[in-house]
């Protein structure tokens, strides 16, 4: 495959409601899209990096810069062996996995569209619909939180995830457990807001029969999560810490994570995510598909990934209307708590290029071989 051009589009999309986590409040999604033009056709990829380096060290402007300054030329210089060749070609740059993942996704989309193969078949999907959970931000107060959760229950979501932080944990979790009743699937995500000093406090979450607690400590402190996992009954699940398959295997072996949140952007691409799924499946470790407020482009690929057999827990694969009044592709609509796995070639969705233009925050950056 020969890549003629890599176009970087920066789009702003308002969120239907603010999304608050332990590290900040977001009211819009500023997203970087990669459009590749190749000799076999076009492809689109979405970058999961946020506008600020708060969830991860990567952020949109850094992604744009590393693609422009380093990554693009490695792909434009000559013919490449398809999407599988992208990660090896980009290994000379340390880290920057979200940037690499977006490039790989766009190239994979172009390749699979040309081959007439869907992301799901290429990954090894074994289901045609996936169970969906929803991530619920930190609320101004408990009644507002319960109203929001009730809306999602009414819509049919199969699992609720609550964002927590010190000062917003036991009380909201108790209230939502009451609302859901004993059998309702409930989990929490701290986005690194706690430290080992909080172990006794976090142990109090054991009373609420949670599916898991996600990433209580900073990403580098995998050993601290192993300490917590020994001290509490609630399963510990790593998100931010898990940046490669070998890190995942190491964290599993240390007892730091008994469930893994897989996000393709965080691990450098869907192909690495599929490898990570395989490593977890072999070890009997359940996985679920994380989310990064994706537009329909990233959501389509996530739903395909979540259809693999080891994804046994509902993912943060909510419907388009959880975040956006209008999506960049045909919308993903929840049906009985599930979303359909796209079956068309590539991501299987069509990018509404007029919207990409309407919502552009600046002119696209077009990169060609030097
Ligand atoms: O796409 O529904 C989604 C977002 C799910 O909570 C979610 N993601 O740590 O898992 C996580 C967060 C990271 C994004 S916060 C900007
Ligand atoms: Mg998380």
mmCIF file of C-alpha atoms and ligand atoms in Angstrom, residues 19 21 23 26 55 135 161 163 189 191 214 239-240 261 263 291-294 316 318 323, ligand 1:
data_model
loop_
_atom_site.group_PDB
_atom_site.id
_atom_site.type_symbol
_atom_site.label_atom_id
_atom_site.label_comp_id
_atom_site.label_asym_id
_atom_site.label_seq_id
_atom_site.Cartn_x
_atom_site.Cartn_y
_atom_site.Cartn_z
ATOM 1 C CA UNK A 19 -18.634 15.277 31.842
ATOM 2 C CA UNK A 21 -14.013 13.222 36.274
ATOM 3 C CA UNK A 23 -9.230 15.423 36.894
ATOM 4 C CA UNK A 26 -15.292 18.680 29.927
ATOM 5 C CA UNK A 55 -6.034 11.661 31.516
ATOM 6 C CA UNK A 135 -19.909 6.063 32.331
ATOM 7 C CA UNK A 161 -19.897 3.153 35.983
ATOM 8 C CA UNK A 163 -16.647 8.399 38.381
ATOM 9 C CA UNK A 189 -13.483 4.685 38.190
ATOM 10 C CA UNK A 191 -8.818 8.049 37.344
ATOM 11 C CA UNK A 214 -10.812 1.139 38.059
ATOM 12 C CA UNK A 239 -6.902 1.436 32.806
ATOM 13 C CA UNK A 240 -4.250 4.206 32.551
ATOM 14 C CA UNK A 261 -9.912 -2.240 30.578
ATOM 15 C CA UNK A 263 -8.607 0.952 25.027
ATOM 16 C CA UNK A 291 -14.236 4.553 25.928
ATOM 17 C CA UNK A 292 -12.788 8.003 25.291
ATOM 18 C CA UNK A 293 -15.928 9.910 24.249
ATOM 19 C CA UNK A 294 -15.460 8.694 20.692
ATOM 20 C CA UNK A 316 -18.039 1.967 27.934
ATOM 21 C CA UNK A 318 -22.557 3.775 24.970
ATOM 22 C CA UNK A 323 -22.400 12.458 24.393
HETATM 23 O O1 LIG B 1 -16.465 7.047 26.114
HETATM 24 O O2 LIG B 1 -18.021 6.734 27.573
HETATM 25 C C1 LIG B 1 -16.887 7.067 27.266
HETATM 26 C C2 LIG B 1 -15.972 7.574 28.347
HETATM 27 C C3 LIG B 1 -15.761 6.542 29.381
HETATM 28 O O3 LIG B 1 -15.187 7.139 31.570
HETATM 29 C C4 LIG B 1 -14.803 7.001 30.454
HETATM 30 N N1 LIG B 1 -13.529 7.231 30.091
HETATM 31 O O4 LIG B 1 -10.957 6.695 32.469
HETATM 32 O O5 LIG B 1 -12.249 5.316 31.535
HETATM 33 C C5 LIG B 1 -11.879 6.462 31.696
HETATM 34 C C6 LIG B 1 -12.523 7.649 31.010
HETATM 35 C C7 LIG B 1 -11.500 8.447 30.301
HETATM 36 C C8 LIG B 1 -12.023 9.597 29.558
HETATM 37 S S1 LIG B 1 -12.186 10.968 30.529
HETATM 38 C C9 LIG B 1 -11.939 12.269 29.464
#
